[in-house]
GROMACS .gro file of C-alpha atoms in nm:
model
  296
    1LEU     CA    1  12.685  11.638  13.104
    2PRO     CA    2  12.809  11.863  12.814
    3PHE     CA    3  12.572  11.848  12.506
    4THR     CA    4  12.808  11.690  12.263
    5PRO     CA    5  12.722  11.596  11.894
    6GLN     CA    6  12.708  11.233  11.991
    7LEU     CA    7  12.448  11.314  12.263
    8GLU     CA    8  12.260  11.516  12.007
    9ASP     CA    9  12.262  11.213  11.771
   10LEU     CA   10  12.129  10.982  12.042
   11LEU     CA   11  11.851  11.226  12.136
   12VAL     CA   12  11.741  11.261  11.766
   13GLN     CA   13  11.730  10.872  11.733
   14PHE     CA   14  11.526  10.843  12.058
   15LEU     CA   15  11.284  11.100  11.948
   16GLN     CA   16  11.253  10.948  11.600
   17GLN     CA   17  11.163  10.614  11.755
   18SER     CA   18  10.932  10.743  12.024
   19LEU     CA   19  10.737  11.003  11.847
   20PRO     CA   20  10.478  10.893  11.577
   21ASN     CA   21  10.568  10.973  11.221
   22PRO     CA   22  10.317  11.196  11.043
   23ILE     CA   23  10.104  11.011  10.796
   24VAL     CA   24  10.125  11.172  10.448
   25LEU     CA   25   9.928  11.018  10.167
   26ASP     CA   26  10.039  11.043   9.804
   27PRO     CA   27   9.744  11.024   9.565
   28SER     CA   28   9.964  10.860   9.300
   29VAL     CA   29  10.029  10.559   9.512
   30LEU     CA   30   9.761  10.290   9.439
   31ALA     CA   31   9.805  10.097   9.769
   32TYR     CA   32   9.956  10.130  10.102
   33ARG     CA   33  10.029   9.880  10.391
   34TRP     CA   34  10.063   9.997  10.747
   35GLN     CA   35  10.388   9.859  10.890
   36SER     CA   36  10.409   9.868  11.263
   37ASN     CA   37  10.733   9.883  11.457
   38SER     CA   38  10.833   9.780  11.809
   39ALA     CA   39  10.719  10.122  11.964
   40LYS     CA   40  10.355  10.111  12.084
   41ASN     CA   41  10.102  10.245  11.833
   42SER     CA   42  10.364  10.351  11.583
   43GLY     CA   43  10.485  10.272  11.233
   44LYS     CA   44  10.442  10.400  10.886
   45LEU     CA   45  10.257  10.343  10.557
   46ILE     CA   46  10.459  10.143  10.295
   47ALA     CA   47  10.373  10.190   9.935
   48LEU     CA   48  10.300   9.859   9.767
   49LYS     CA   49  10.371   9.736   9.421
   50VAL     CA   50  10.038   9.561   9.349
   51ASP     CA   51  10.008   9.284   9.098
   52LEU     CA   52   9.750   9.421   8.851
   53ARG     CA   53   9.724   9.119   8.619
   54LEU     CA   54   9.420   8.995   8.800
   55THR     CA   55   9.100   9.123   8.661
   56LEU     CA   56   8.730   9.089   8.764
   57ASP     CA   57   8.670   8.870   8.468
   58ASP     CA   58   8.922   8.615   8.603
   59LEU     CA   59   8.705   8.560   8.919
   60LEU     CA   60   8.449   8.302   8.820
   61GLY     CA   61   8.175   8.150   9.031
   62ILE     CA   62   8.119   8.445   9.243
   63ASP     CA   63   7.911   8.676   9.006
   64SER     CA   64   7.656   8.778   9.270
   65GLN     CA   65   7.923   8.877   9.529
   66LYS     CA   66   8.131   9.052   9.256
   67ALA     CA   67   7.838   9.257   9.120
   68LYS     CA   68   7.736   9.382   9.477
   69LEU     CA   69   8.091   9.475   9.563
   70VAL     CA   70   8.129   9.651   9.226
   71GLN     CA   71   7.808   9.844   9.271
   72ASN     CA   72   7.900   9.955   9.616
   73THR     CA   73   8.242  10.075   9.506
   74ARG     CA   74   8.100  10.271   9.211
   75GLN     CA   75   7.857  10.445   9.445
   76TYR     CA   76   8.151  10.539   9.667
   77LEU     CA   77   8.360  10.660   9.383
   78HIS     CA   78   8.094  10.888   9.247
   79GLY     CA   79   8.036  11.049   9.576
   80LEU     CA   80   7.708  10.858   9.657
   81PRO     CA   81   7.601  10.680   9.976
   82ALA     CA   82   7.793  10.358  10.004
   83ASN     CA   83   7.849  10.096  10.280
   84HIS     CA   84   8.127   9.921  10.458
   85VAL     CA   85   8.163   9.561  10.334
   86LEU     CA   86   8.222   9.236  10.515
   87MET     CA   87   8.306   8.924  10.317
   88THR     CA   88   8.290   8.600  10.496
   89GLY     CA   89   8.274   8.232  10.412
   90THR     CA   90   8.482   7.941  10.293
   91ARG     CA   91   8.858   7.970  10.242
   92GLY     CA   92   8.998   8.020   9.901
   93ALA     CA   93   8.669   8.134   9.747
   94GLY     CA   94   8.819   8.476   9.620
   95LYS     CA   95   8.745   8.719   9.895
   96SER     CA   96   9.105   8.868   9.891
   97SER     CA   97   9.137   8.840   9.513
   98LEU     CA   98   8.829   9.057   9.473
   99ILE     CA   99   9.014   9.343   9.649
  100ARG     CA  100   9.303   9.322   9.396
  101ALA     CA  101   9.085   9.295   9.101
  102LEU     CA  102   8.874   9.580   9.232
  103LEU     CA  103   9.176   9.807   9.251
  104ASN     CA  104   9.278   9.699   8.899
  105ALA     CA  105   8.931   9.786   8.766
  106PHE     CA  106   8.888  10.125   8.935
  107LYS     CA  107   9.233  10.271   9.000
  108GLY     CA  108   9.172  10.507   8.709
  109GLU     CA  109   8.860  10.639   8.882
  110GLY     CA  110   9.043  10.720   9.198
  111LEU     CA  111   9.021  10.404   9.408
  112ARG     CA  112   9.303  10.359   9.661
  113ILE     CA  113   9.362  10.081   9.908
  114ILE     CA  114   9.527  10.089  10.255
  115GLU     CA  115   9.582   9.756  10.410
  116VAL     CA  116   9.581   9.738  10.787
  117ALA     CA  117   9.624   9.422  10.994
  118ARG     CA  118   9.394   9.338  11.277
  119ASP     CA  119   9.652   9.423  11.537
  120ASP     CA  120   9.709   9.770  11.394
  121LEU     CA  121   9.348   9.872  11.395
  122VAL     CA  122   9.437  10.139  11.650
  123MET     CA  123   9.590  10.330  11.354
  124LEU     CA  124   9.258  10.374  11.182
  125GLU     CA  125   9.192  10.705  11.343
  126PRO     CA  126   9.535  10.862  11.241
  127ILE     CA  127   9.484  10.714  10.880
  128ARG     CA  128   9.137  10.881  10.868
  129GLN     CA  129   9.287  11.207  10.980
  130ALA     CA  130   9.558  11.174  10.706
  131ILE     CA  131   9.284  11.144  10.445
  132ARG     CA  132   9.109  11.453  10.582
  133GLU     CA  133   9.445  11.641  10.556
  134LEU     CA  134   9.505  11.534  10.197
  135GLY     CA  135   9.164  11.685  10.117
  136GLU     CA  136   9.264  12.005  10.275
  137ARG     CA  137   9.597  12.008  10.108
  138GLU     CA  138   9.485  11.898   9.759
  139PRO     CA  139   9.100  11.946   9.731
  140GLN     CA  140   9.110  11.807   9.373
  141HIS     CA  141   9.312  11.496   9.438
  142GLY     CA  142   9.014  11.271   9.315
  143CYS     CA  143   9.111  10.977   9.538
  144HIS     CA  144   8.870  10.757   9.736
  145TYR     CA  145   9.038  10.543  10.012
  146VAL     CA  146   8.922  10.202  10.126
  147VAL     CA  147   9.088  10.049  10.442
  148TYR     CA  148   9.130   9.680  10.369
  149CYS     CA  149   9.148   9.423  10.662
  150ASP     CA  150   9.220   9.067  10.551
  151ASP     CA  151   9.136   8.764  10.768
  152LEU     CA  152   8.967   8.970  11.029
  153ALA     CA  153   8.870   8.799  11.349
  154PHE     CA  154   8.896   8.863  11.737
  155ASN     CA  155   8.890   8.655  12.045
  156GLY     CA  156   8.691   8.742  12.353
  157GLN     CA  157   8.985   8.929  12.518
  158ASP     CA  158   9.079   9.135  12.218
  159GLU     CA  159   8.996   9.494  12.246
  160ASN     CA  160   9.098   9.604  11.894
  161TYR     CA  161   8.742   9.551  11.770
  162ARG     CA  162   8.619   9.856  11.970
  163THR     CA  163   8.841  10.077  11.762
  164LEU     CA  164   8.701   9.930  11.435
  165LYS     CA  165   8.347   9.965  11.586
  166SER     CA  166   8.399  10.337  11.642
  167VAL     CA  167   8.537  10.409  11.280
  168LEU     CA  168   8.265  10.192  11.109
  169ASP     CA  169   7.974  10.372  11.272
  170GLY     CA  170   7.959  10.533  11.631
  171ALA     CA  171   8.214  10.807  11.643
  172LEU     CA  172   8.077  11.160  11.621
  173ASP     CA  173   8.288  11.218  11.316
  174SER     CA  174   8.221  10.884  11.127
  175GLU     CA  175   8.243  10.971  10.763
  176GLN     CA  176   8.152  10.694  10.514
  177ASP     CA  177   8.183  10.925  10.225
  178LYS     CA  178   8.555  10.968  10.283
  179LEU     CA  179   8.660  10.634  10.412
  180LEU     CA  180   8.519  10.287  10.372
  181VAL     CA  181   8.627   9.953  10.524
  182TYR     CA  182   8.634   9.637  10.329
  183ALA     CA  183   8.710   9.330  10.555
  184THR     CA  184   8.736   8.953  10.488
  185SER     CA  185   8.692   8.692  10.747
  186ASN     CA  186   8.613   8.319  10.786
  187ARG     CA  187   8.387   8.409  11.080
  188ARG     CA  188   8.062   8.592  11.018
  189HIS     CA  189   8.027   8.778  11.342
  190LEU     CA  190   8.400   8.831  11.382
  191LEU     CA  191   8.382   8.756  11.758
  192PRO     CA  192   8.344   8.409  11.901
  193GLN     CA  193   7.993   8.304  12.002
  194MET     CA  194   8.004   8.044  12.277
  195MET     CA  195   7.729   7.782  12.322
  196LYS     CA  196   7.797   7.805  12.698
  197ASP     CA  197   7.674   8.165  12.695
  198ASN     CA  198   7.340   8.067  12.562
  199VAL     CA  199   7.309   7.766  12.795
  200ASN     CA  200   7.404   7.982  13.099
  201ILE     CA  201   7.138   8.231  12.999
  202TYR     CA  202   6.867   7.969  12.950
  203ASP     CA  203   6.963   7.787  13.270
  204GLY     CA  204   6.992   8.102  13.478
  205GLN     CA  205   7.357   8.009  13.550
  206THR     CA  206   7.501   8.353  13.501
  207ASP     CA  207   7.613   8.638  13.719
  208GLU     CA  208   7.509   8.911  13.467
  209VAL     CA  209   7.214   9.120  13.538
  210ASN     CA  210   7.144   9.164  13.171
  211PRO     CA  211   7.312   8.849  13.010
  212TYR     CA  212   7.159   8.906  12.659
  213GLU     CA  213   7.382   9.202  12.631
  214THR     CA  214   7.679   8.969  12.606
  215ILE     CA  215   7.526   8.813  12.279
  216ASP     CA  216   7.447   9.179  12.149
  217GLU     CA  217   7.812   9.262  12.204
  218THR     CA  218   7.932   8.964  11.993
  219VAL     CA  219   7.724   9.063  11.689
  220SER     CA  220   7.738   9.446  11.724
  221LEU     CA  221   8.066   9.471  11.519
  222SER     CA  222   7.946   9.286  11.211
  223ASP     CA  223   7.612   9.465  11.225
  224ARG     CA  224   7.812   9.788  11.149
  225PHE     CA  225   7.909   9.660  10.803
  226GLY     CA  226   7.618   9.764  10.579
  227VAL     CA  227   7.696   9.497  10.306
  228TRP     CA  228   7.758   9.126  10.402
  229LEU     CA  229   7.891   8.910  10.122
  230SER     CA  230   7.880   8.529  10.185
  231PHE     CA  231   8.104   8.289   9.989
  232TYR     CA  232   8.023   7.915   9.975
  233PRO     CA  233   8.203   7.588   9.887
  234MET     CA  234   8.242   7.562   9.508
  235PRO     CA  235   8.058   7.302   9.295
  236GLN     CA  236   8.270   7.080   9.072
  237PRO     CA  237   8.158   7.238   8.727
  238ILE     CA  238   8.266   7.593   8.841
  239TYR     CA  239   8.593   7.450   8.980
  240LEU     CA  240   8.671   7.291   8.642
  241GLN     CA  241   8.553   7.613   8.458
  242ILE     CA  242   8.807   7.816   8.654
  243VAL     CA  243   9.081   7.561   8.572
  244ALA     CA  244   8.989   7.583   8.202
  245HIS     CA  245   8.997   7.966   8.220
  246TYR     CA  246   9.353   7.982   8.359
  247LEU     CA  247   9.483   7.708   8.117
  248GLU     CA  248   9.329   7.893   7.820
  249GLN     CA  249   9.517   8.201   7.924
  250ALA     CA  250   9.841   7.994   7.912
  251GLY     CA  251   9.737   7.849   7.569
  252ILE     CA  252   9.694   7.500   7.702
  253HIS     CA  253   9.400   7.286   7.592
  254PHE     CA  254   9.154   7.166   7.855
  255ASP     CA  255   9.068   6.791   7.791
  256GLU     CA  256   8.971   6.471   7.974
  257THR     CA  257   9.331   6.422   8.112
  258VAL     CA  258   9.339   6.768   8.265
  259THR     CA  259   8.987   6.702   8.414
  260ARG     CA  260   9.103   6.391   8.591
  261GLU     CA  261   9.413   6.551   8.719
  262ALA     CA  262   9.228   6.863   8.834
  263LEU     CA  263   8.979   6.668   9.036
  264THR     CA  264   9.256   6.444   9.176
  265TRP     CA  265   9.443   6.769   9.288
  266ALA     CA  266   9.127   6.896   9.449
  267SER     CA  267   9.060   6.573   9.638
  268GLN     CA  268   9.423   6.573   9.771
  269ARG     CA  269   9.365   6.932   9.891
  270GLY     CA  270   9.037   6.841  10.063
  271GLY     CA  271   8.809   7.066   9.857
  272ARG     CA  272   8.736   7.270   9.565
  273SER     CA  273   8.784   7.645   9.556
  274GLY     CA  274   8.906   7.918   9.324
  275ARG     CA  275   9.236   7.915   9.510
  276VAL     CA  276   9.280   7.540   9.458
  277ALA     CA  277   9.191   7.579   9.087
  278TYR     CA  278   9.457   7.848   9.046
  279GLN     CA  279   9.721   7.645   9.222
  280PHE     CA  280   9.642   7.341   9.002
  281SER     CA  281   9.668   7.554   8.690
  282ARG     CA  282  10.005   7.684   8.790
  283HIS     CA  283  10.112   7.323   8.861
  284TRP     CA  284   9.985   7.199   8.515
  285VAL     CA  285  10.122   7.493   8.320
  286GLY     CA  286  10.473   7.453   8.483
  287LEU     CA  287  10.455   7.073   8.424
  288GLN     CA  288  10.378   7.106   8.054
  289ALA     CA  289  10.664   7.362   8.018
  290LEU     CA  290  10.910   7.130   8.185
  291GLN     CA  291  10.806   6.841   7.952
  292LYS     CA  292  10.855   7.068   7.657
  293LEU     CA  293  11.206   7.137   7.785
  294GLY     CA  294  11.278   6.762   7.816
  295CYS     CA  295  11.317   6.771   8.181
  296PHE     CA  296  11.114   6.454   8.217
   0.00000   0.00000   0.00000
């Protein structure tokens, strides 16, 4: 076949889709998200426009968890020893919100976030390499990168967790002074732990020579996070305090009527949490605005 311009265009398109794009970090970008494409182990980092209205002071009822995360982050930003962080517990308690508020608080000190989904964890190594290259290219860039994995959990057949284990602690070039992982999960050990595994071990009904190694494998991933932060169901006074906080920001008085409506809202949602309080406050602020417009 003659090498025509059309054939050249097709070849360029094929190579662009097949070859991985180089990862180049821009220190001025506060947050990235890894966006994968159809080709295996390929994609690109997308710069995010992060909503920076949320502050650490807006997150109530999780003072202990917040203080530990802030301390660990400050150590990291000052070039001091710091740990990977795993945040686990009840849904809607503020785990993901803490990451956004943390970026808002420390963006001026060089904190940068790279969000990576569970299925894209294989890209952690190229991302780590990109951080090294940034340091070689711009030694004074002053940025400290945290890889953020939201809602992290694996099933027994998922091998992505092995990549994460290596990056956390295990690879010969693991470097916690240049890259930390902050992850959230509703499951403390990230991998499923089956009662049948324990029963089979105790009853001797297993074909494994060393059956306890199965249990060790299920907890080995979470053990590589140096800081564990647990989040618990929210008591009613804290829930109402959060509602009052958001309504105060909107200039709305918190009274007995709001209290009753907020508690009814929580009971209809099946529980109290910071997320439920925030959702009720948006509902109530919007309702009051509609009433002022005469739409009711």
